[in-house]
Amino acid sequence: MIYSRIAGTGSYLPPRVMTNDDFAKRLDTSDAWIRERTGIVQRHIADEAQCSSDLALEASRAALQASGTPAQDVDLIVVATSTPDYIFPSTACLLQAKLGVRGCAAFDVQAVCSGFVYALATADTFLKSGQYRKALVVGAEVFSRILDWDDRATCVLFGDGAGAVVLAADSKPGIHASVLHADGSQVGLLSVPGNVCKGQIVGSPFLQMNGQGVFKFAVKVLDEVGRETVSRAGMSMEEVDWLIPHQANVRILDATARKLGIAPEKLVSTVDHHGNTSAASVPLALDEFVRSGKIRPGHRVLMEGVGGGFTWGASLATM
Ligand code: UT7
């Protein structure tokens, strides 16, 4: 039996930090409101010259180095992003070129804030089938580009960044189970309902969200899919060492851990200093906890995503 395991992690945050007070200077909001309702204190914002592939490149280099994998050994690159550099080619192809390699398969996955879990499950399936031996799985976003900076209800929530893992084929798991779901009828909860036609923007180029609707949906499905994934792995919730839900709002994280019966000290929370980085949020949090020595080899990590689509999913891995 072939499994895939996470052989190395990496991440990158653009240097520019924006605090809640920076928003309060130009909008009718406050540090107190943002902290209390979301837990967010600061977020990183990319320079105009930095694209998702640039952030992905830095995170990928760190993950490749951590796993001792030369870029030319990668058979598959999957990038999860909703803020691609171009309409086409994929950000994965642009990343491949920036890594200085060619020939391996490369494509993007579009599942918004569930994107990393979708990408991980996709790469895991390729490795388990024996088709590929090494995959680079990346979540990279510049959500700052699709925010209406005058809309206080959305612009304070998001940040930019990238996280990556190298998945390697192994005789032991690794990834025990992944579960993915979607419900396209919930498109109205969270979307960027626009496109480009004949050189003009059609619809809206900005993120639109029903905040309370998203909140309720997220707490419900993160509980359900967490249970489904642990059960599919043939394990119990007590065997989970770390829970990494999509980093959207500290109240969503706390409610999810509580509903799953996972102790607060096992909950990975980085939303206070990253904000919501969509597909990058789970691998950014994972890398931070791996590098700080909290998540160690042998630990079991339940990663969960939820976001536009609506999409949701989870993956349970032994590090
Ligand atoms: O990846 C998934 C992405 N989305 C999410 O994770 C969002 C999930 N939802 C949430 O996190 C929360 O619903 C929010 C943080 C977006 C909003 O918190 P809430 O407790 O649900 O607040 P609310 O939408 O009920 O708004 C309460 C009040 C409103 O004012 P009124 O109508 O009571 O006068 C809003 O206009 O707060 C107001 N408000 C703000 N006030 C100060 C909304 N945004 C702000 C703001 N600063 N930034």
Short mmCIF file of C-alpha atoms and ligand atoms in Angstrom, two decimals:
data_model
loop_
_atom_site.label_atom_id
_atom_site.label_comp_id
_atom_site.label_asym_id
_atom_site.label_seq_id
_atom_site.Cartn_x
_atom_site.Cartn_y
_atom_site.Cartn_z
CA MET A 1 0.00 0.00 0.00
CA ILE A 2 1.29 3.46 -0.90
CA TYR A 3 0.49 6.45 1.30
CA SER A 4 1.52 10.09 1.20
CA ARG A 5 3.06 11.99 4.09
CA ILE A 6 3.96 15.61 4.73
CA ALA A 7 7.75 15.66 4.35
CA GLY A 8 8.26 19.41 4.87
CA THR A 9 6.38 22.66 5.35
CA GLY A 10 7.04 26.29 4.44
CA SER A 11 5.31 29.64 4.42
CA TYR A 12 5.73 33.26 3.48
CA LEU A 13 4.12 36.48 4.64
CA PRO A 14 4.67 39.77 2.80
CA PRO A 15 6.58 42.20 5.06
CA ARG A 16 3.99 44.99 5.19
CA VAL A 17 1.79 44.70 8.30
CA MET A 18 -1.57 46.46 8.63
CA THR A 19 -3.01 46.85 12.14
CA ASN A 20 -6.63 47.37 13.15
CA ASP A 21 -5.75 50.97 14.02
CA ASP A 22 -4.63 51.51 10.41
CA PHE A 23 -8.25 50.74 9.38
CA ALA A 24 -9.71 52.90 12.13
CA LYS A 25 -7.85 55.91 10.69
CA ARG A 26 -9.86 55.73 7.47
CA LEU A 27 -13.07 53.80 8.24
CA ASP A 28 -15.83 53.83 10.85
CA THR A 29 -14.35 50.89 12.79
CA SER A 30 -12.14 50.29 15.82
CA ASP A 31 -9.44 47.97 17.10
CA ALA A 32 -11.86 46.91 19.87
CA TRP A 33 -14.66 45.93 17.42
CA ILE A 34 -12.35 43.95 15.14
CA ARG A 35 -10.62 42.13 18.05
CA GLU A 36 -13.85 41.33 19.84
CA ARG A 37 -15.81 40.09 16.78
CA THR A 38 -12.99 38.35 14.91
CA GLY A 39 -9.88 37.97 17.11
CA ILE A 40 -7.83 39.63 14.35
CA VAL A 41 -5.13 42.08 15.48
CA GLN A 42 -3.07 42.45 12.31
CA ARG A 43 -2.66 41.07 8.80
CA HIS A 44 0.06 41.16 6.12
CA ILE A 45 -0.58 42.93 2.82
CA ALA A 46 1.40 42.26 -0.38
CA ASP A 47 3.02 45.04 -2.37
CA GLU A 48 1.35 45.78 -5.70
CA ALA A 49 4.26 44.12 -7.51
CA GLN A 50 3.85 40.85 -5.56
CA CYS A 51 1.51 38.23 -7.05
CA SER A 52 0.26 34.95 -5.62
CA SER A 53 3.01 33.07 -7.51
CA ASP A 54 5.69 35.24 -5.81
CA LEU A 55 4.31 34.41 -2.36
CA ALA A 56 3.93 30.76 -3.42
CA LEU A 57 7.57 30.69 -4.57
CA GLU A 58 8.92 31.75 -1.16
CA ALA A 59 6.69 29.29 0.70
CA SER A 60 7.60 26.49 -1.74
CA ARG A 61 11.34 27.09 -1.42
CA ALA A 62 11.02 26.82 2.37
CA ALA A 63 8.98 23.59 2.15
CA LEU A 64 11.37 22.05 -0.39
CA GLN A 65 14.33 22.92 1.81
CA ALA A 66 12.64 21.57 4.95
CA SER A 67 11.96 18.26 3.20
CA GLY A 68 15.38 18.08 1.52
CA THR A 69 13.71 17.89 -1.89
CA PRO A 70 15.37 19.46 -4.94
CA ALA A 71 12.72 21.25 -7.06
CA GLN A 72 13.49 19.00 -10.04
CA ASP A 73 12.35 15.94 -8.02
CA VAL A 74 8.77 17.27 -7.79
CA ASP A 75 6.34 15.31 -10.04
CA LEU A 76 3.23 17.39 -9.35
CA ILE A 77 2.51 21.00 -8.36
CA VAL A 78 -0.97 21.90 -7.10
CA VAL A 79 -1.68 25.50 -6.14
CA ALA A 80 -4.87 26.43 -4.31
CA THR A 81 -5.78 30.04 -4.98
CA SER A 82 -8.75 32.29 -5.69
CA THR A 83 -6.45 35.19 -6.52
CA PRO A 84 -4.41 33.81 -9.44
CA ASP A 85 -1.84 36.00 -11.18
CA TYR A 86 -3.68 35.63 -14.50
CA ILE A 87 -6.92 34.22 -15.88
CA PHE A 88 -4.48 31.76 -17.48
CA PRO A 89 -2.01 30.13 -17.35
CA SER A 90 -2.43 28.68 -13.89
CA THR A 91 -0.48 30.05 -10.94
CA ALA A 92 0.95 26.53 -10.60
CA CYS A 93 2.56 26.83 -14.06
CA LEU A 94 3.93 30.28 -13.20
CA LEU A 95 5.29 28.87 -9.93
CA GLN A 96 6.88 25.96 -11.78
CA ALA A 97 8.72 28.41 -14.06
CA LYS A 98 9.85 30.51 -11.08
CA LEU A 99 11.19 27.35 -9.42
CA GLY A 100 13.27 26.82 -12.57
CA VAL A 101 11.85 23.40 -13.41
CA ARG A 102 9.76 22.05 -16.28
CA GLY A 103 7.91 18.92 -17.29
CA CYS A 104 6.05 17.96 -14.11
CA ALA A 105 2.25 18.25 -13.93
CA ALA A 106 1.03 21.61 -12.61
CA PHE A 107 -2.48 22.95 -12.10
CA ASP A 108 -4.56 25.16 -9.82
CA VAL A 109 -7.42 24.18 -7.55
CA GLN A 110 -10.21 26.71 -6.99
CA ALA A 111 -12.11 25.97 -3.79
CA VAL A 112 -11.61 29.36 -2.07
CA CYS A 113 -10.90 28.94 1.67
CA SER A 114 -11.16 25.13 1.38
CA GLY A 115 -8.59 25.24 -1.41
CA PHE A 116 -5.64 23.86 0.52
CA VAL A 117 -7.57 20.86 1.85
CA TYR A 118 -8.92 20.21 -1.67
CA ALA A 119 -5.38 20.46 -3.11
CA LEU A 120 -3.93 18.19 -0.42
CA ALA A 121 -6.62 15.55 -0.99
CA THR A 122 -6.04 15.74 -4.76
CA ALA A 123 -2.27 15.33 -4.46
CA ASP A 124 -2.71 12.53 -1.89
CA THR A 125 -4.89 10.63 -4.36
CA PHE A 126 -2.26 10.94 -7.11
CA LEU A 127 0.48 9.69 -4.74
CA LYS A 128 -1.62 6.83 -3.38
CA SER A 129 -2.35 5.69 -6.95
CA GLY A 130 1.39 5.36 -7.56
CA GLN A 131 1.31 7.89 -10.42
CA TYR A 132 3.59 10.39 -8.67
CA ARG A 133 6.15 10.18 -5.83
CA LYS A 134 6.53 13.83 -4.77
CA ALA A 135 4.04 16.67 -4.83
CA LEU A 136 4.30 20.33 -3.93
CA VAL A 137 0.98 21.54 -2.52
CA VAL A 138 0.56 25.27 -2.03
CA GLY A 139 -2.07 27.71 -0.81
CA ALA A 140 -1.30 31.27 -1.94
CA GLU A 141 -3.48 34.36 -1.87
CA VAL A 142 -3.48 38.11 -2.35
CA PHE A 143 -7.04 38.69 -1.13
CA SER A 144 -6.17 42.38 -0.61
CA ARG A 145 -6.70 42.71 -4.41
CA ILE A 146 -10.36 41.65 -4.33
CA LEU A 147 -11.49 43.63 -1.27
CA ASP A 148 -13.59 46.78 -1.32
CA TRP A 149 -11.40 48.87 0.97
CA ASP A 150 -14.39 51.07 1.85
CA ASP A 151 -16.49 48.13 3.10
CA ARG A 152 -15.67 47.79 6.81
CA ALA A 153 -17.67 44.55 7.05
CA THR A 154 -15.22 42.68 4.81
CA CYS A 155 -11.92 44.51 4.30
CA VAL A 156 -10.78 44.17 7.94
CA LEU A 157 -11.05 40.37 7.82
CA PHE A 158 -8.52 39.27 5.22
CA GLY A 159 -4.76 39.18 4.69
CA ASP A 160 -2.21 37.96 2.15
CA GLY A 161 0.25 35.06 2.41
CA ALA A 162 1.24 31.59 1.27
CA GLY A 163 1.90 28.19 2.79
CA ALA A 164 3.24 25.01 1.22
CA VAL A 165 3.91 21.37 1.96
CA VAL A 166 5.92 18.71 0.16
CA LEU A 167 3.97 15.45 0.04
CA ALA A 168 6.10 12.33 -0.43
CA ALA A 169 5.04 8.76 -1.18
CA ASP A 170 5.65 6.49 1.82
CA SER A 171 4.88 2.99 3.03
CA LYS A 172 3.15 4.44 6.15
CA PRO A 173 0.49 7.17 6.50
CA GLY A 174 0.83 10.14 6.34
CA ILE A 175 -2.56 11.19 5.32
CA HIS A 176 -5.12 8.78 6.79
CA ALA A 177 -8.29 10.19 5.27
CA SER A 178 -9.67 13.22 3.48
CA VAL A 179 -13.28 14.23 2.94
CA LEU A 180 -14.45 16.94 0.51
CA HIS A 181 -17.90 18.48 0.06
CA ALA A 182 -19.54 21.31 -1.87
CA ASP A 183 -22.96 22.95 -2.16
CA GLY A 184 -23.12 25.31 -5.11
CA SER A 185 -26.61 26.47 -4.15
CA GLN A 186 -24.96 28.53 -1.35
CA VAL A 187 -23.14 30.79 -3.83
CA GLY A 188 -24.93 33.85 -2.40
CA LEU A 189 -23.19 33.56 0.97
CA LEU A 190 -19.71 34.45 -0.27
CA SER A 191 -18.54 35.36 -3.75
CA VAL A 192 -16.68 37.73 -6.04
CA PRO A 193 -19.46 37.81 -8.63
CA GLY A 194 -17.55 39.35 -11.52
CA ASN A 195 -15.59 38.60 -14.65
CA VAL A 196 -13.92 40.31 -17.58
CA CYS A 197 -15.67 40.56 -20.93
CA LYS A 198 -14.33 42.48 -23.92
CA GLY A 199 -11.94 44.37 -21.67
CA GLN A 200 -14.63 45.45 -19.19
CA ILE A 201 -15.41 44.20 -15.69
CA VAL A 202 -18.83 42.52 -15.74
CA GLY A 203 -20.49 42.23 -12.31
CA SER A 204 -18.39 43.09 -9.25
CA PRO A 205 -14.64 42.59 -8.79
CA PHE A 206 -15.05 42.78 -4.99
CA LEU A 207 -15.68 40.13 -2.33
CA GLN A 208 -19.30 40.09 -1.12
CA MET A 209 -20.36 38.20 1.96
CA ASN A 210 -23.29 37.44 4.22
CA GLY A 211 -21.17 37.39 7.38
CA GLN A 212 -23.65 35.81 9.76
CA GLY A 213 -24.73 33.26 7.15
CA VAL A 214 -21.11 32.24 6.57
CA PHE A 215 -20.49 32.06 10.31
CA LYS A 216 -23.38 29.67 10.96
CA PHE A 217 -22.63 27.51 7.91
CA ALA A 218 -18.92 27.28 8.80
CA VAL A 219 -19.46 26.18 12.40
CA LYS A 220 -21.96 23.51 11.32
CA VAL A 221 -19.92 21.96 8.50
CA LEU A 222 -16.53 22.16 10.26
CA ASP A 223 -18.01 20.04 13.03
CA GLU A 224 -19.64 17.56 10.62
CA VAL A 225 -16.67 17.13 8.28
CA GLY A 226 -14.21 16.84 11.17
CA ARG A 227 -16.21 13.93 12.60
CA GLU A 228 -16.65 12.33 9.18
CA THR A 229 -12.90 12.47 8.46
CA VAL A 230 -11.79 11.10 11.84
CA SER A 231 -14.35 8.31 11.51
CA ARG A 232 -13.23 7.48 7.94
CA ALA A 233 -9.66 7.22 9.29
CA GLY A 234 -10.93 4.68 11.85
CA MET A 235 -9.83 6.90 14.73
CA SER A 236 -11.43 8.78 17.58
CA MET A 237 -11.35 12.51 18.31
CA GLU A 238 -9.17 11.79 21.39
CA GLU A 239 -6.41 10.60 19.03
CA VAL A 240 -6.21 14.02 17.34
CA ASP A 241 -3.25 16.02 18.70
CA TRP A 242 -3.93 19.26 16.80
CA LEU A 243 -6.94 20.85 15.12
CA ILE A 244 -6.17 23.37 12.36
CA PRO A 245 -9.45 24.81 11.08
CA HIS A 246 -9.47 27.44 8.34
CA GLN A 247 -8.38 30.62 10.11
CA ALA A 248 -11.41 32.86 9.53
CA ASN A 249 -12.52 34.15 12.90
CA VAL A 250 -11.43 33.16 16.40
CA ARG A 251 -15.07 32.66 17.39
CA ILE A 252 -15.51 30.12 14.55
CA LEU A 253 -12.32 28.34 15.66
CA ASP A 254 -13.35 28.19 19.31
CA ALA A 255 -16.88 27.00 18.49
CA THR A 256 -15.54 24.30 16.17
CA ALA A 257 -13.10 22.94 18.75
CA ARG A 258 -15.83 23.01 21.40
CA LYS A 259 -18.34 21.16 19.19
CA LEU A 260 -15.74 18.54 18.21
CA GLY A 261 -14.77 18.07 21.86
CA ILE A 262 -11.16 19.09 21.19
CA ALA A 263 -9.40 20.81 24.09
CA PRO A 264 -8.50 24.53 23.60
CA GLU A 265 -4.75 23.77 23.94
CA LYS A 266 -4.97 21.49 20.88
CA LEU A 267 -6.50 24.25 18.72
CA VAL A 268 -4.08 25.98 16.34
CA SER A 269 -5.03 29.64 16.07
CA THR A 270 -3.01 32.14 14.05
CA VAL A 271 -5.87 34.32 12.84
CA ASP A 272 -4.86 37.06 15.29
CA HIS A 273 -1.67 37.84 13.34
CA HIS A 274 -2.51 36.49 9.86
CA GLY A 275 -6.16 37.49 9.42
CA ASN A 276 -8.09 35.29 7.01
CA THR A 277 -5.70 34.30 4.20
CA SER A 278 -8.19 31.98 2.49
CA ALA A 279 -6.43 28.97 0.88
CA ALA A 280 -3.15 29.94 2.57
CA SER A 281 -4.52 29.90 6.10
CA VAL A 282 -4.16 26.20 6.97
CA PRO A 283 -0.61 25.68 5.57
CA LEU A 284 0.52 29.00 7.10
CA ALA A 285 -0.73 27.89 10.51
CA LEU A 286 0.72 24.39 10.05
CA ASP A 287 4.16 25.75 9.15
CA GLU A 288 4.19 28.17 12.06
CA PHE A 289 3.43 25.38 14.55
CA VAL A 290 5.89 22.95 12.94
CA ARG A 291 8.72 25.49 12.96
CA SER A 292 8.03 26.50 16.57
CA GLY A 293 8.36 22.80 17.53
CA LYS A 294 4.78 22.48 18.81
CA ILE A 295 3.64 20.12 16.04
CA ARG A 296 6.19 17.29 16.00
CA PRO A 297 6.74 14.07 14.05
CA GLY A 298 4.12 11.49 15.04
CA HIS A 299 1.49 14.09 15.95
CA ARG A 300 -1.93 13.68 14.37
CA VAL A 301 -3.24 16.86 12.76
CA LEU A 302 -6.83 17.44 11.63
CA MET A 303 -6.89 20.19 8.97
CA GLU A 304 -10.22 21.69 7.95
CA GLY A 305 -11.31 24.13 5.27
CA VAL A 306 -14.55 25.96 4.56
CA GLY A 307 -15.31 28.73 2.12
CA GLY A 308 -16.95 30.07 -1.00
CA GLY A 309 -18.78 27.67 -3.23
CA PHE A 310 -19.78 26.68 -0.63
CA THR A 311 -16.98 24.17 -0.19
CA TRP A 312 -15.73 22.35 2.88
CA GLY A 313 -13.43 19.48 3.68
CA ALA A 314 -10.90 18.00 6.06
CA SER A 315 -7.79 15.89 6.06
CA LEU A 316 -6.27 13.90 8.93
CA ALA A 317 -2.51 13.38 8.82
CA THR A 318 0.20 11.93 11.03
CA MET A 319 3.24 14.20 10.73
O1 UT7 B 1 -13.43 32.32 4.87
C1 UT7 B 1 -14.73 32.62 5.24
C2 UT7 B 1 -14.83 34.10 5.19
N1 UT7 B 1 -15.80 34.71 6.00
C3 UT7 B 1 -15.92 34.62 7.34
O2 UT7 B 1 -15.26 33.91 8.02
C4 UT7 B 1 -16.92 35.53 7.97
C5 UT7 B 1 -17.76 34.84 9.01
N2 UT7 B 1 -18.53 35.87 9.73
C6 UT7 B 1 -17.96 36.61 10.68
O3 UT7 B 1 -16.80 36.43 11.01
C7 UT7 B 1 -18.82 37.64 11.35
O4 UT7 B 1 -20.15 37.50 10.92
C8 UT7 B 1 -18.32 39.09 11.07
C9 UT7 B 1 -17.01 39.33 11.78
C10 UT7 B 1 -18.17 39.30 9.56
C11 UT7 B 1 -19.34 40.10 11.59
O5 UT7 B 1 -19.56 39.87 12.98
P1 UT7 B 1 -21.04 39.82 13.54
O6 UT7 B 1 -20.92 39.65 15.00
O7 UT7 B 1 -21.79 38.77 12.77
O8 UT7 B 1 -21.57 41.27 13.23
P2 UT7 B 1 -22.81 41.72 12.31
O9 UT7 B 1 -22.58 41.41 10.87
O10 UT7 B 1 -24.07 41.24 12.94
O11 UT7 B 1 -22.75 43.28 12.49
C12 UT7 B 1 -22.97 43.90 13.76
C13 UT7 B 1 -22.78 45.39 13.60
C14 UT7 B 1 -23.50 45.98 12.39
O12 UT7 B 1 -23.99 47.24 12.77
P3 UT7 B 1 -25.54 47.44 13.20
O13 UT7 B 1 -26.33 46.99 12.02
O14 UT7 B 1 -25.72 46.56 14.41
O15 UT7 B 1 -25.62 48.89 13.49
C15 UT7 B 1 -22.41 46.17 11.37
O16 UT7 B 1 -22.68 47.23 10.49
O17 UT7 B 1 -21.37 45.66 13.39
C16 UT7 B 1 -21.23 46.52 12.27
N3 UT7 B 1 -19.93 46.29 11.64
C17 UT7 B 1 -18.83 46.90 12.08
N4 UT7 B 1 -18.62 47.81 13.03
C18 UT7 B 1 -17.35 48.23 13.22
C19 UT7 B 1 -19.61 45.43 10.64
N5 UT7 B 1 -18.30 45.51 10.40
C20 UT7 B 1 -17.77 46.41 11.27
C21 UT7 B 1 -16.49 46.90 11.51
N6 UT7 B 1 -16.31 47.82 12.48
N7 UT7 B 1 -15.41 46.50 10.80
#
